[in-house]
XYZ file of C-alpha atoms in Angstrom:
384
model
C 37.712 16.712 51.598
C 36.407 19.639 53.638
C 39.474 21.853 53.529
C 38.455 24.309 50.777
C 34.807 24.878 49.981
C 35.484 26.193 46.481
C 37.695 23.331 45.347
C 34.849 21.201 43.975
C 32.465 24.036 43.110
C 31.970 25.654 39.687
C 30.909 28.935 41.288
C 34.296 30.175 42.505
C 36.762 31.967 40.234
C 40.473 32.620 40.667
C 39.564 35.954 42.270
C 37.397 34.208 44.854
C 40.174 31.774 45.677
C 42.761 34.549 45.918
C 40.544 36.366 48.404
C 40.039 33.108 50.291
C 43.808 32.875 50.718
C 43.950 36.464 51.994
C 41.120 35.788 54.438
C 42.657 32.557 55.666
C 45.960 34.245 56.434
C 44.149 37.123 58.156
C 42.050 34.824 60.348
C 45.032 32.607 61.142
C 47.156 35.589 62.144
C 44.737 38.126 63.627
C 41.765 36.171 65.024
C 42.287 32.487 65.721
C 45.228 32.832 68.161
C 43.212 35.225 70.342
C 39.683 33.826 70.028
C 39.563 32.188 73.457
C 41.244 35.152 75.168
C 38.787 37.605 73.632
C 35.839 35.387 74.498
C 36.880 35.303 78.137
C 37.469 39.066 78.123
C 34.054 39.730 76.597
C 35.432 41.942 73.824
C 38.089 42.239 71.154
C 40.333 45.225 70.278
C 38.844 47.943 68.096
C 42.069 47.812 66.119
C 40.752 44.635 64.464
C 38.271 46.736 62.464
C 41.098 48.699 60.863
C 43.029 45.521 60.091
C 39.929 43.987 58.522
C 39.478 47.087 56.394
C 43.050 46.864 55.115
C 42.387 43.503 53.454
C 39.107 44.725 51.930
C 36.856 42.713 54.242
C 34.752 45.571 55.611
C 34.110 47.101 52.199
C 32.756 44.007 50.445
C 29.675 44.872 48.413
C 29.620 48.571 49.325
C 29.980 51.398 46.749
C 33.581 51.981 45.722
C 33.174 55.761 45.980
C 32.938 55.389 49.761
C 35.742 52.883 50.145
C 33.801 49.780 49.226
C 34.883 46.797 47.130
C 32.863 45.221 44.334
C 31.766 41.750 45.443
C 29.266 39.147 44.337
C 27.399 36.705 46.566
C 30.224 34.184 46.404
C 32.830 36.656 47.596
C 30.614 37.315 50.597
C 30.302 33.574 51.225
C 34.086 33.256 51.150
C 34.408 36.067 53.689
C 31.793 34.645 56.057
C 33.087 31.110 55.874
C 36.746 31.949 56.301
C 35.941 34.105 59.341
C 34.073 31.129 60.788
C 37.230 29.016 60.747
C 38.261 30.656 64.015
C 35.131 29.238 65.643
C 34.527 32.633 67.225
C 31.012 33.797 66.451
C 31.223 36.718 68.854
C 34.149 38.211 66.958
C 32.525 37.689 63.569
C 29.151 39.109 64.589
C 30.481 42.385 65.965
C 33.305 42.816 63.457
C 30.743 42.502 60.668
C 27.795 44.279 62.323
C 28.104 46.984 59.676
C 26.869 44.458 57.099
C 23.395 44.842 58.589
C 23.762 48.365 59.970
C 25.172 50.135 56.921
C 23.408 48.715 53.814
C 20.286 50.842 54.509
C 22.567 53.887 54.665
C 24.252 52.972 51.386
C 20.917 52.253 49.746
C 18.678 55.064 50.946
C 20.401 57.756 53.040
C 20.970 61.273 51.731
C 24.172 61.702 49.675
C 25.778 63.935 52.292
C 25.065 61.367 55.023
C 26.540 58.561 52.926
C 29.647 60.623 52.250
C 30.083 61.409 55.942
C 29.337 58.010 57.455
C 30.280 55.209 55.067
C 33.991 56.022 54.589
C 34.448 56.075 58.368
C 32.735 52.714 58.795
C 34.421 50.973 55.863
C 37.855 52.170 56.956
C 37.321 50.624 60.383
C 37.427 53.992 62.135
C 33.790 53.843 63.253
C 31.419 50.995 64.139
C 27.941 50.599 62.642
C 25.046 48.611 64.120
C 21.399 47.868 63.370
C 18.741 48.434 66.052
C 15.394 46.808 65.267
C 14.455 44.386 68.063
C 12.550 45.695 71.077
C 11.778 44.227 74.495
C 8.122 43.933 73.471
C 8.795 41.948 70.309
C 11.611 40.495 68.206
C 10.953 40.091 64.488
C 7.519 41.742 64.691
C 8.870 44.854 62.998
C 5.451 46.078 61.869
C 4.405 46.596 65.488
C 7.506 48.227 66.951
C 6.928 50.896 69.602
C 9.979 53.182 69.623
C 8.558 56.547 68.585
C 10.018 59.478 66.686
C 7.943 62.665 66.596
C 8.800 65.603 64.393
C 9.877 68.809 66.135
C 11.056 71.386 63.634
C 14.337 70.230 62.088
C 14.592 67.233 64.427
C 12.961 63.938 65.263
C 12.587 63.335 68.990
C 13.096 59.632 69.697
C 11.889 57.725 72.767
C 11.864 53.984 73.363
C 14.100 50.944 73.728
C 15.937 48.440 71.563
C 17.470 45.239 72.852
C 19.801 42.387 71.847
C 21.702 44.871 69.677
C 24.989 43.510 68.339
C 27.802 46.062 68.770
C 25.292 48.026 70.813
C 27.806 49.189 73.407
C 30.495 50.435 71.023
C 28.568 51.469 67.905
C 29.248 55.003 66.686
C 26.336 54.865 64.234
C 23.010 53.168 64.915
C 20.504 52.458 62.161
C 17.286 52.528 64.186
C 13.740 51.516 63.282
C 11.228 53.986 64.695
C 7.538 54.705 64.440
C 6.926 58.064 62.779
C 3.343 57.344 61.766
C 0.363 55.207 62.627
C 0.104 51.507 63.375
C 1.454 48.815 61.085
C 4.357 48.721 58.621
C 3.370 51.997 56.958
C 4.234 53.906 60.113
C 7.824 52.639 60.337
C 10.844 54.714 59.359
C 14.609 54.388 59.701
C 16.838 56.941 61.399
C 20.604 57.164 61.670
C 21.318 57.958 65.334
C 24.867 58.807 66.328
C 26.393 57.162 69.365
C 27.053 60.394 71.245
C 23.467 61.678 70.947
C 22.179 63.175 74.193
C 19.554 61.001 75.829
C 21.015 57.739 74.484
C 22.166 55.280 77.151
C 23.259 51.664 76.888
C 23.132 48.585 79.097
C 25.493 45.685 78.420
C 23.907 42.231 78.250
C 25.464 38.914 79.287
C 24.810 36.020 76.938
C 25.004 32.249 76.565
C 27.417 32.601 73.644
C 29.059 35.225 71.432
C 30.906 36.419 74.544
C 33.417 38.496 72.567
C 30.576 40.446 70.960
C 29.245 43.416 72.884
C 25.458 43.204 73.010
C 23.272 45.885 74.536
C 19.884 47.285 75.341
C 19.606 50.850 74.061
C 17.512 53.468 75.824
C 16.336 56.552 73.905
C 15.126 59.342 76.170
C 13.926 62.274 74.054
C 16.922 61.972 71.711
C 17.006 64.777 69.171
C 18.010 63.520 65.734
C 18.435 65.865 62.724
C 15.818 65.293 60.037
C 18.576 64.817 57.452
C 19.406 61.556 59.256
C 16.172 60.010 57.973
C 17.096 56.977 55.836
C 14.821 56.818 52.822
C 11.371 58.329 52.903
C 9.270 58.635 56.029
C 7.065 55.566 56.361
C 9.243 53.473 54.018
C 11.451 51.917 56.685
C 9.678 48.558 56.735
C 10.493 47.850 53.079
C 14.161 48.703 53.599
C 14.330 46.461 56.666
C 12.762 43.517 54.822
C 15.294 43.878 52.004
C 18.053 43.907 54.602
C 16.821 40.655 56.160
C 17.475 38.599 53.013
C 21.134 39.561 52.998
C 21.469 38.998 56.744
C 19.958 35.515 56.519
C 22.210 34.500 53.648
C 25.221 35.667 55.625
C 24.107 33.732 58.685
C 23.483 30.613 56.595
C 26.978 30.815 55.135
C 28.541 31.208 58.574
C 26.510 28.434 60.198
C 27.402 26.002 57.441
C 31.053 26.893 57.945
C 30.851 26.492 61.735
C 29.397 23.043 61.123
C 32.332 22.278 58.824
C 34.759 23.393 61.513
C 33.107 20.920 63.882
C 33.616 18.131 61.347
C 37.271 19.029 60.819
C 37.944 19.321 64.547
C 36.182 16.006 65.201
C 38.216 14.245 62.507
C 41.495 15.579 63.873
C 40.593 14.651 67.446
C 39.310 11.190 66.491
C 42.610 10.384 64.813
C 44.698 11.222 67.887
C 42.435 10.225 70.791
C 42.848 6.556 71.715
C 40.498 4.249 73.596
C 40.760 0.486 74.013
C 44.157 0.524 72.354
C 43.316 2.328 69.115
C 42.332 5.791 67.823
C 38.607 6.393 68.231
C 38.431 7.084 64.478
C 38.775 3.325 64.047
C 35.539 2.709 65.929
C 32.637 2.356 63.517
C 30.272 4.459 65.621
C 32.650 7.446 65.439
C 33.224 7.062 61.703
C 29.488 6.988 61.120
C 28.948 10.117 63.222
C 31.534 11.973 61.163
C 30.019 10.840 57.865
C 26.573 11.990 59.002
C 28.051 15.377 59.901
C 29.911 15.732 56.593
C 26.799 14.747 54.644
C 24.728 17.510 56.234
C 27.464 20.092 55.647
C 27.739 19.149 51.976
C 23.970 19.396 51.482
C 23.806 22.785 53.202
C 26.738 24.155 51.203
C 25.163 23.025 47.931
C 21.843 24.673 48.795
C 23.638 27.859 49.847
C 25.645 28.115 46.636
C 22.636 27.471 44.418
C 20.711 30.232 46.188
C 23.684 32.583 45.832
C 23.717 31.874 42.095
C 19.982 32.575 41.826
C 20.397 35.883 43.656
C 23.128 36.765 41.187
C 20.654 36.124 38.365
C 18.322 38.739 39.823
C 15.891 36.368 41.521
C 14.496 36.941 45.003
C 13.816 33.440 46.371
C 12.544 34.534 49.783
C 11.021 31.182 50.749
C 14.202 29.308 49.912
C 16.348 31.822 51.818
C 14.196 31.256 54.904
C 14.548 27.505 54.487
C 18.271 27.907 53.896
C 18.707 29.681 57.199
C 16.909 26.846 58.990
C 18.862 24.219 57.077
C 22.161 25.824 58.034
C 21.329 26.388 61.697
C 20.027 22.838 62.051
C 23.209 21.527 60.437
C 25.293 23.611 62.820
C 23.316 22.336 65.813
C 23.717 18.713 64.755
C 27.425 18.966 63.998
C 28.242 20.930 67.157
C 26.445 18.381 69.315
C 28.099 15.408 67.626
C 31.533 17.038 67.764
C 31.257 17.666 71.504
C 30.117 14.061 71.917
C 33.152 12.809 69.996
C 35.453 14.990 72.088
C 33.867 13.642 75.254
C 35.049 15.417 78.400
C 37.493 17.522 76.372
C 34.546 18.975 74.457
C 33.046 20.258 77.692
C 36.135 22.335 78.466
C 36.315 26.022 77.606
C 39.003 26.913 75.105
C 38.261 24.431 72.330
C 36.420 25.420 69.178
C 33.678 22.826 69.406
C 32.693 23.938 72.912
C 32.515 27.571 71.797
C 30.507 26.719 68.686
C 28.128 24.534 70.731
C 27.375 27.547 72.974
C 26.600 29.653 69.914
C 24.111 27.369 68.198
C 20.977 28.962 69.625
C 21.790 32.583 68.840
C 21.983 31.669 65.151
C 18.684 29.775 65.301
C 17.058 32.860 66.854
C 18.818 35.877 65.324
C 17.609 37.235 61.999
C 14.273 35.506 62.548
C 13.591 32.381 64.578
C 13.179 28.954 63.023
C 9.417 29.226 63.526
C 9.257 32.615 61.813
C 11.345 31.320 58.901
C 8.880 28.470 58.392
C 5.932 30.840 58.530
C 7.470 33.265 56.031
C 8.416 30.423 53.695
C 4.919 28.935 53.836
C 3.346 32.284 52.993
C 5.658 32.690 50.020
C 4.542 29.221 48.909
C 0.922 30.381 48.952
C -0.080 28.366 51.989
């Protein structure tokens, strides 16, 4: 029932299903066997970026002239959800950090910057990351404090960013800075290269996503060429807000898939684990738990696919995207908790998917905008 998300959906074409097969083989061969090992090590090999590029994963939705691959919303859902089958959010988040770091470059950077940076990122040679969040505030982008003052042909950047995915290894950082006065009108975006003098990084230890390197970035009078400005000065806030919609859809797709993994793992375990002389799947309480989990996954997947279709029609349903992110993260939280409960003591042991997914629930409910912020944004869009 839960094996292939596109099997009962009218939204997926033969091309989507062919890519799903490619992704499933890639994840089964290159990610899933090593997920626990990489989690314990706190990183995964950089070589995985190149391998991901070879199957077209890194280029999805980026301009073909830079090595990208044409892709609609449903192709992106396939990619996110097949990656999630490994139950390794840390791998997925860093491997795909360019999907939030590089779209502003593709959309608004100077042609020569695009031509220099994007082919390197999409080929897996270089790593791209987005740096918005600061120690003084998370999603409060309009009030960020990292400053960039103009000095001839350079911007001089000082400040800090934190909780940055791929922050330790990123070769290119898309950084939100304040070039003007207070409020959103004073925010700009700069491309800062990883070897820039004055840039230092501190690795952060986390509850989950262990295989993803996460860092605090320190900018101490970093000199950044003015040609690295992304878009117009003072227009960074609008670019960032546009980026958030895509990020939240991607997170919703992944969270729904992680929840599905929990259902599948729980079903498999319930069929083999015996108590009181019979498999626990034959106990009504377990069957009911699994049905509740499957019901929530199906509802979340349906909402996700309908929103993807609306985006493809040119709509911008911001309120619904915010609600979708909450729906998906709540579904993930419920299914992860129930799966660990069904596994019992085995679910508390490191090395099983449901334990890893359970650890990663909160980062999804926080990243890209907390549940509370999503509700506030949605209510404003509804005119409340």
